[in-house]
Short mmCIF file of C-alpha atoms in Angstrom, two decimals:
data_model
loop_
_atom_site.label_atom_id
_atom_site.label_comp_id
_atom_site.label_asym_id
_atom_site.label_seq_id
_atom_site.Cartn_x
_atom_site.Cartn_y
_atom_site.Cartn_z
CA MET A 221 62.25 -69.19 -30.31
CA THR A 222 60.40 -68.38 -33.64
CA ALA A 223 60.21 -71.99 -34.63
CA ALA A 224 58.81 -72.66 -31.41
CA ALA A 225 56.56 -70.05 -31.42
CA LEU A 226 55.34 -70.54 -34.92
CA LEU A 227 54.83 -74.38 -33.95
CA CYS A 228 52.63 -73.26 -30.96
CA ALA A 229 50.80 -70.95 -33.26
CA ALA A 230 49.95 -73.79 -35.81
CA THR A 231 48.81 -75.73 -32.67
CA VAL A 232 46.30 -73.31 -31.89
CA LEU A 233 45.18 -72.65 -35.28
CA ALA A 234 44.52 -76.45 -35.43
CA ALA A 235 42.49 -76.62 -32.42
CA SER A 236 40.59 -73.55 -32.43
CA GLY A 237 37.86 -74.81 -34.89
CA PRO A 238 35.50 -72.39 -36.20
CA ALA A 239 35.70 -69.11 -35.35
CA SER A 240 22.25 -57.95 -2.25
CA ALA A 241 25.60 -58.74 -3.31
CA ASP A 242 27.03 -56.28 -5.52
CA PRO A 243 28.21 -58.09 -8.47
CA ARG A 244 30.66 -55.08 -9.46
CA THR A 245 32.77 -56.05 -6.48
CA ARG A 246 32.72 -59.89 -6.47
CA PRO A 247 31.25 -62.55 -8.50
CA VAL A 248 27.87 -63.92 -7.57
CA ALA A 249 28.20 -67.49 -6.01
CA GLU A 250 25.94 -70.21 -7.34
CA PRO A 251 23.48 -71.57 -4.60
CA GLU A 252 24.92 -74.67 -3.29
CA PRO A 253 23.37 -77.96 -4.44
CA ARG A 254 21.26 -79.88 -1.76
CA THR A 255 19.21 -82.98 -1.73
CA PRO A 256 15.76 -81.71 -1.47
CA ALA A 257 13.38 -83.46 1.08
CA THR A 258 10.28 -84.87 -0.27
CA PRO A 259 7.72 -82.01 -0.19
CA LYS A 260 4.83 -82.68 2.07
CA THR A 261 2.06 -80.06 0.56
CA LEU A 262 1.48 -78.39 -2.75
CA ALA A 263 2.97 -74.98 -1.17
CA ASP A 264 6.06 -77.01 -0.36
CA ILE A 265 6.33 -78.28 -3.94
CA HIS A 266 5.79 -74.77 -5.17
CA LYS A 267 8.71 -73.46 -2.90
CA GLU A 268 10.72 -76.58 -4.14
CA VAL A 269 9.90 -75.88 -7.98
CA GLU A 270 10.72 -72.24 -7.95
CA ARG A 271 14.01 -73.22 -5.96
CA LEU A 272 15.24 -75.46 -8.61
CA TYR A 273 14.24 -73.16 -11.46
CA HIS A 274 16.05 -70.31 -9.86
CA GLN A 275 19.08 -72.53 -9.65
CA ALA A 276 18.63 -73.21 -13.19
CA ALA A 277 18.52 -69.67 -13.95
CA VAL A 278 21.63 -68.74 -12.31
CA ALA A 279 23.42 -71.68 -14.22
CA THR A 280 21.98 -70.43 -17.35
CA ASP A 281 23.52 -67.07 -16.85
CA ALA A 282 26.66 -68.72 -16.16
CA TYR A 283 26.48 -70.69 -19.37
CA ASN A 284 25.53 -67.66 -21.42
CA LEU A 285 28.53 -65.55 -19.94
CA ALA A 286 30.94 -68.23 -20.87
CA GLU A 287 29.61 -68.60 -24.41
CA GLU A 288 29.89 -64.80 -24.71
CA LYS A 289 33.54 -64.85 -23.46
CA ALA A 290 34.25 -67.91 -25.72
CA ASP A 291 33.05 -66.37 -28.90
CA LYS A 292 35.33 -63.23 -28.28
CA GLN A 293 38.14 -65.50 -27.65
CA SER A 294 37.55 -67.51 -30.83
CA THR A 295 37.58 -64.10 -32.74
CA GLU A 296 40.75 -63.20 -31.02
CA ILE A 297 42.30 -66.34 -31.95
CA VAL A 298 41.36 -66.00 -35.47
CA ARG A 299 42.82 -62.35 -35.49
CA LEU A 300 46.03 -63.73 -34.12
CA ALA A 301 46.37 -66.48 -36.37
CA LYS A 302 46.22 -64.06 -39.39
CA ASP A 303 48.81 -61.88 -37.76
CA LEU A 304 51.15 -65.05 -37.38
CA GLU A 305 50.83 -65.90 -41.17
CA LYS A 306 51.43 -62.22 -42.14
CA GLY A 307 54.39 -62.21 -39.67
CA ARG A 308 55.77 -65.37 -40.95
CA LYS A 309 55.64 -64.26 -44.39
CA LYS A 310 57.43 -60.91 -43.58
CA LEU A 311 60.28 -62.77 -41.81
CA SER A 312 60.95 -65.19 -44.45
CA GLY A 313 61.17 -62.25 -46.97
CA LEU A 314 63.43 -60.27 -44.40
CA LYS A 315 65.63 -63.29 -44.01
CA GLN A 316 66.04 -63.48 -47.69
CA ARG A 317 66.98 -59.97 -47.94
CA ALA A 318 69.36 -60.26 -45.10
CA GLY A 319 71.16 -63.20 -46.64
CA ALA A 320 71.57 -61.39 -49.94
CA ALA A 321 72.90 -58.34 -48.18
CA ALA A 322 75.43 -60.42 -46.20
CA ARG A 323 76.69 -62.20 -49.37
CA ALA A 324 76.88 -58.67 -51.16
CA GLN A 325 79.31 -57.44 -48.36
CA TYR A 326 81.28 -60.53 -48.41
CA ARG A 327 82.00 -60.19 -52.09
CA GLY A 328 83.04 -56.67 -51.85
CA GLY A 329 84.31 -56.27 -48.46
CA GLY A 330 86.90 -58.95 -48.27
CA MET A 331 89.75 -56.25 -49.21
CA PRO A 332 91.16 -53.61 -46.90
CA PRO A 333 89.74 -50.18 -48.14
CA GLN A 334 93.34 -48.96 -48.67
CA ALA A 335 94.32 -51.50 -51.07
CA GLN A 336 91.08 -51.08 -52.87
CA LEU A 337 91.88 -47.57 -53.38
CA MET A 338 95.44 -48.37 -54.54
CA LEU A 339 94.17 -50.85 -57.15
CA SER A 340 91.25 -48.72 -58.20
CA ASP A 341 91.98 -47.15 -61.80
CA ASP A 342 89.30 -44.58 -61.00
CA PRO A 343 89.48 -43.07 -57.48
CA GLN A 344 86.01 -41.27 -58.01
CA LYS A 345 84.54 -44.38 -58.75
CA TYR A 346 86.06 -45.97 -55.68
CA ILE A 347 84.59 -43.04 -53.45
CA GLU A 348 81.32 -43.61 -54.89
CA SER A 349 81.35 -47.25 -54.28
CA ALA A 350 82.56 -46.69 -50.93
CA ASP A 351 79.81 -44.63 -50.21
CA ARG A 352 77.38 -47.08 -51.45
CA LEU A 353 78.77 -49.59 -49.26
CA HIS A 354 78.41 -47.35 -46.32
CA GLN A 355 74.69 -46.91 -46.96
CA GLY A 356 74.37 -50.73 -47.80
CA GLN A 357 75.88 -51.14 -44.11
CA LYS A 358 73.39 -48.99 -42.55
CA ALA A 359 70.54 -50.48 -44.45
CA THR A 360 71.49 -53.82 -43.35
CA LYS A 361 71.67 -52.86 -39.86
CA GLY A 362 68.24 -51.46 -40.09
CA LEU A 363 67.11 -54.85 -41.63
CA LEU A 364 68.71 -56.79 -38.93
CA GLY A 365 66.64 -54.48 -36.50
CA GLU A 366 63.61 -55.24 -38.57
CA LEU A 367 64.31 -58.93 -38.30
CA THR A 368 64.44 -58.79 -34.66
CA ARG A 369 61.25 -56.99 -34.14
CA THR A 370 59.24 -59.21 -36.36
CA GLN A 371 60.69 -62.13 -34.52
CA GLN A 372 59.66 -60.58 -31.14
CA ASP A 373 56.28 -59.84 -32.68
CA LEU A 374 55.68 -63.55 -33.74
CA GLU A 375 56.60 -64.79 -30.22
CA SER A 376 54.29 -62.16 -28.75
CA TYR A 377 51.49 -63.29 -31.06
CA ALA A 378 51.99 -67.04 -30.36
CA LYS A 379 52.02 -66.44 -26.77
CA SER A 380 48.81 -64.40 -27.00
CA ALA A 381 47.24 -67.04 -29.00
CA THR A 382 48.31 -69.76 -26.32
CA GLU A 383 46.57 -67.71 -23.54
CA GLN A 384 43.36 -67.03 -25.58
CA TRP A 385 43.18 -71.00 -26.14
CA LYS A 386 43.71 -71.59 -22.57
CA LYS A 387 40.93 -69.11 -21.72
CA LEU A 388 38.77 -70.68 -24.37
CA GLU A 389 39.34 -74.41 -23.12
CA ALA A 390 38.39 -72.99 -19.48
CA ASN A 391 35.27 -71.42 -20.84
CA ARG A 392 34.49 -74.67 -22.66
CA LYS A 393 34.62 -76.54 -19.24
CA LYS A 394 32.53 -73.79 -17.58
CA ARG A 395 29.79 -74.25 -20.28
CA ALA A 396 29.82 -78.04 -19.90
CA LYS A 397 29.31 -77.63 -16.14
CA ALA A 398 26.47 -74.97 -16.22
CA LYS A 399 24.85 -76.86 -19.07
CA LYS A 400 24.88 -80.00 -17.04
CA ARG A 401 23.68 -78.11 -13.70
CA ILE A 402 20.68 -76.44 -15.93
CA LYS A 403 19.58 -79.80 -17.22
CA GLU A 404 19.64 -81.33 -13.67
CA ARG A 405 17.74 -78.52 -11.98
CA ILE A 406 14.92 -78.49 -14.75
CA ALA A 407 14.66 -82.36 -14.93
CA ALA A 408 14.06 -82.52 -11.33
CA ALA A 409 11.55 -79.37 -11.27
CA GLU A 410 9.82 -81.41 -14.10
CA LYS A 411 9.90 -84.54 -12.30
CA LEU A 412 8.20 -82.91 -9.08
CA GLU A 413 5.43 -81.56 -11.31
CA SER A 414 4.95 -84.67 -13.30
CA LYS A 415 4.01 -86.64 -10.10
CA LEU A 416 1.10 -84.18 -9.73
CA ALA A 417 -2.56 -84.89 -11.00
CA ALA A 418 -3.93 -82.60 -13.28
CA ASP A 419 -6.20 -80.78 -10.72
CA GLU A 420 -3.10 -80.41 -8.41
CA ARG A 421 -1.01 -78.86 -11.44
CA LYS A 422 -3.71 -76.41 -11.85
CA ARG A 423 -3.62 -75.45 -8.24
CA LEU A 424 0.41 -75.14 -8.44
CA ARG A 425 -0.03 -72.76 -11.38
CA LYS A 426 -2.59 -70.73 -9.29
CA LEU A 427 -0.20 -70.77 -6.34
CA GLU A 428 2.45 -69.27 -8.76
CA GLU A 429 0.08 -66.59 -9.88
CA ASN A 430 -1.18 -65.61 -6.40
CA ALA A 431 2.31 -65.17 -5.11
CA GLN A 432 3.14 -62.57 -8.11
CA LEU A 433 -0.23 -60.99 -7.77
CA GLU A 434 0.41 -60.23 -3.96
CA ALA A 435 3.91 -59.22 -4.61
CA GLN A 436 2.64 -56.76 -7.42
CA THR A 437 -0.22 -55.50 -5.25
CA ALA A 438 2.14 -54.68 -2.39
CA TRP A 439 4.51 -52.64 -4.75
CA LEU A 440 1.66 -50.94 -6.31
CA ASP A 441 0.11 -50.22 -3.06
CA SER A 442 3.58 -48.44 -2.10
CA GLY A 443 2.38 -45.61 -4.25
CA ILE A 444 5.46 -46.07 -6.69
CA LEU A 445 3.65 -45.35 -9.72
CA LYS A 446 2.73 -42.02 -8.62
CA GLU A 447 6.54 -41.24 -8.88
CA ILE A 448 7.36 -43.12 -11.86
CA ASP A 449 6.37 -40.73 -14.85
CA GLY A 450 9.60 -41.15 -17.31
CA ARG A 451 9.00 -41.24 -21.00
CA ALA A 452 10.52 -43.80 -23.54
CA THR A 453 13.19 -42.56 -25.59
CA ALA A 454 13.02 -43.33 -29.56
CA ALA A 455 15.45 -46.46 -28.80
CA GLY A 456 13.44 -47.59 -25.87
CA LYS A 457 10.16 -47.44 -28.16
CA LYS A 458 11.94 -49.71 -30.33
CA ALA A 459 13.19 -52.03 -27.62
CA ILE A 460 9.52 -52.26 -26.28
CA GLU A 461 8.23 -53.07 -29.78
CA TYR A 462 10.61 -55.72 -30.26
CA ALA A 463 10.12 -57.18 -26.83
CA THR A 464 6.32 -57.25 -26.74
CA GLY A 465 6.30 -58.66 -30.18
CA GLN A 466 7.96 -61.91 -28.83
CA ILE A 467 5.06 -62.44 -26.56
CA GLY A 468 3.77 -66.11 -26.71
CA LYS A 469 7.26 -67.41 -27.85
CA PRO A 470 8.71 -70.31 -25.32
CA TYR A 471 11.40 -69.92 -22.80
CA VAL A 472 14.57 -71.84 -23.71
CA TRP A 473 17.67 -71.31 -21.86
CA GLY A 474 20.53 -70.08 -23.78
CA ALA A 475 18.00 -68.83 -26.60
CA GLU A 476 18.14 -65.43 -28.05
CA GLY A 477 15.71 -65.71 -30.65
CA PRO A 478 14.23 -65.49 -33.07
CA ASP A 479 11.86 -68.41 -32.21
CA SER A 480 12.76 -68.74 -28.47
CA PHE A 481 14.45 -66.70 -25.54
CA ASP A 482 15.94 -67.08 -22.25
CA CYS A 483 15.20 -63.71 -19.99
CA SER A 484 18.29 -62.21 -20.79
CA GLY A 485 18.25 -63.41 -24.61
CA LEU A 486 15.03 -61.42 -24.97
CA THR A 487 16.18 -58.14 -23.26
CA SER A 488 19.79 -57.96 -25.02
CA GLN A 489 18.04 -58.74 -28.40
CA ALA A 490 15.40 -55.95 -27.62
CA TRP A 491 17.99 -53.29 -27.15
CA VAL A 492 19.93 -54.50 -30.48
CA ALA A 493 16.45 -53.65 -32.16
CA GLY A 494 16.78 -50.23 -30.03
CA GLY A 495 20.45 -49.65 -31.53
CA ARG A 496 22.21 -50.50 -28.55
CA VAL A 497 24.50 -53.63 -27.84
CA ILE A 498 24.27 -54.37 -24.18
CA PRO A 499 25.77 -57.38 -22.16
CA ARG A 500 24.35 -60.87 -22.74
CA THR A 501 23.47 -61.89 -19.32
CA SER A 502 21.43 -60.40 -16.63
CA GLN A 503 24.27 -60.25 -14.18
CA GLU A 504 26.45 -58.51 -16.36
CA GLN A 505 23.66 -56.03 -17.37
CA TRP A 506 23.32 -55.30 -13.74
CA LYS A 507 27.09 -55.06 -13.39
CA GLN A 508 27.83 -52.85 -16.31
CA LEU A 509 24.98 -50.70 -17.46
CA PRO A 510 24.34 -47.44 -15.55
CA ARG A 511 21.80 -47.96 -12.59
CA ILE A 512 18.78 -45.82 -12.24
CA ASP A 513 16.30 -45.10 -9.05
CA ILE A 514 13.22 -46.89 -9.30
CA LYS A 515 11.12 -43.60 -9.02
CA ASP A 516 12.95 -42.48 -12.26
CA MET A 517 12.41 -45.65 -14.20
CA ARG A 518 10.99 -45.10 -17.75
CA PRO A 519 9.75 -47.53 -20.48
CA GLY A 520 12.70 -49.37 -21.92
CA ASP A 521 14.67 -49.52 -18.79
CA LEU A 522 15.61 -53.11 -17.59
CA ILE A 523 14.33 -54.35 -14.17
CA ILE A 524 17.06 -56.95 -12.41
CA TYR A 525 15.20 -59.28 -10.22
CA GLN A 526 16.61 -61.39 -7.22
CA LYS A 527 19.47 -60.62 -5.02
CA ASP A 528 21.85 -62.50 -7.48
CA ALA A 529 20.61 -60.54 -10.29
CA SER A 530 19.39 -63.76 -12.09
CA HIS A 531 16.40 -62.47 -13.79
CA VAL A 532 15.75 -59.43 -15.94
CA GLY A 533 12.47 -57.95 -17.72
CA LEU A 534 12.02 -54.86 -19.80
CA TYR A 535 9.77 -52.14 -18.32
CA ILE A 536 7.03 -51.10 -20.96
CA GLY A 537 5.29 -48.64 -18.54
CA GLU A 538 1.98 -48.45 -16.40
CA GLY A 539 3.72 -50.79 -13.87
CA ALA A 540 4.16 -53.65 -16.30
CA MET A 541 7.25 -55.39 -17.99
CA VAL A 542 7.79 -58.15 -20.45
CA HIS A 543 10.04 -61.16 -19.70
CA ALA A 544 10.66 -64.67 -20.50
CA PRO A 545 9.76 -66.20 -17.15
CA ARG A 546 11.33 -69.64 -16.92
CA PRO A 547 11.29 -73.18 -18.69
CA GLY A 548 7.69 -74.38 -19.61
CA ARG A 549 6.60 -70.59 -19.89
CA ASP A 550 6.36 -68.41 -22.77
CA VAL A 551 7.50 -64.60 -23.09
CA THR A 552 4.47 -62.65 -21.46
CA MET A 553 3.46 -59.51 -19.78
CA ALA A 554 3.56 -59.38 -16.30
CA GLY A 555 3.69 -56.79 -13.11
CA ALA A 556 6.88 -55.07 -12.74
CA GLY A 557 6.73 -55.72 -8.95
CA SER A 558 5.57 -59.25 -9.15
CA MET A 559 9.14 -60.60 -8.05
CA PRO A 560 11.99 -59.15 -5.68
CA ILE A 561 13.40 -56.24 -7.37
CA LEU A 562 17.14 -55.68 -7.24
CA GLY A 563 17.25 -52.59 -9.34
CA VAL A 564 16.92 -51.07 -12.45
CA VAL A 565 19.79 -50.16 -15.27
CA ARG A 566 19.27 -47.97 -18.41
CA PRO A 567 20.83 -49.02 -21.81
CA ASP A 568 20.75 -45.65 -23.43
CA LYS A 569 21.65 -43.36 -20.58
#
C-alpha cells in the first residue's frame, strides 16, 4: 500500500507544476447561449451588445472563481508533497530501527529464559539483562505502532493529494470553458459595434449613457439619499482611496491590477488596500460577505448588481460608486443606481 501511495504522490508532484436567485442556496446558472437575430435598430444593437457583455461578465466570474480555487489547490498539493517527503524519510528511518531491534532480539532471545539463568555466571547480571530485554520488547512494540501510523499517514497524504489533483484538473477545464465563452461573447459584441459607422457608434454610446442616467435619476428620485448617511471607516477610506486612484485604467477580464482590472478585481484589491482579504468574484462577495440594507449603506461598502450578482462597484458616497464597467471601458465613477441593484455587502462589518 505504501509503495502505491508514494508512487501516486510522485505522480501528483510531477504533474502539479508550479505552485433574484440567492447564490447562498444554489449556484448561479449561466445564461443559455443563443444565436442572436440580426438587430434591426440601434436600440436593438444596444440591447444585444449589453446582453453579450453581460454573458461575458458571468463567464469572467466563473473563470475568476476557478482560478482562485486552482491557486488554493496548487498550494495544498505542494504542502501535501512536503508532508509526503517528510513521511517517507521518517518511514525509512523507522524501518531501519525496527530491523535493528528485530536482529538484536533474535541474537539474544533464541534460548529459553530458564536455560539462560542456569548458564549465567552472574544471576544479577542476567536479571538486569532480562529487564533490558523486556524494555526493548516494549520499545519495539511502540516502534511497530509508529511504523503503522506513519504508513497510514502516507496513504492519507497520497489520497488527499490525488483528490486535490483531480479538483485542480476539473478547475482547469472550467477555466478553459469560461475563457472560450468570454472571448466568444466579447468578439461578438465588438463585431456588432464594428459594423456601425462612426456617428452610429456615438449614438450607441449615448444610448448607453442615457439608460444609465435614467436609472440613476429614478433611484435618486426615490429619496434614498435622504436615508443613506453612513460614514466610511478608516479601512473603508483606504479602500476608496485605492479604487478612485485606479480611475482611467482599462477593464480587462480576469485582471486585478496594477495596470488593469475587471469589476471584482478592482473591489477585491481595493479592500486589500483597506486591510481586508475578501472573495475574488462578485458572486462570492455577494454570497460570503455580510449583507446590508441599502438605507444603511456607507462609503466603502460594495454594491452588487444584476440578479445573478455578475457585477460589483465600490460605493464612495453622495450616490456615486467606482467600478470597472466592461471590455472597451475604463475604471470610472458612476451613479450607484445606474444599474439594477441586487444588494449591498460590507467587507469590514
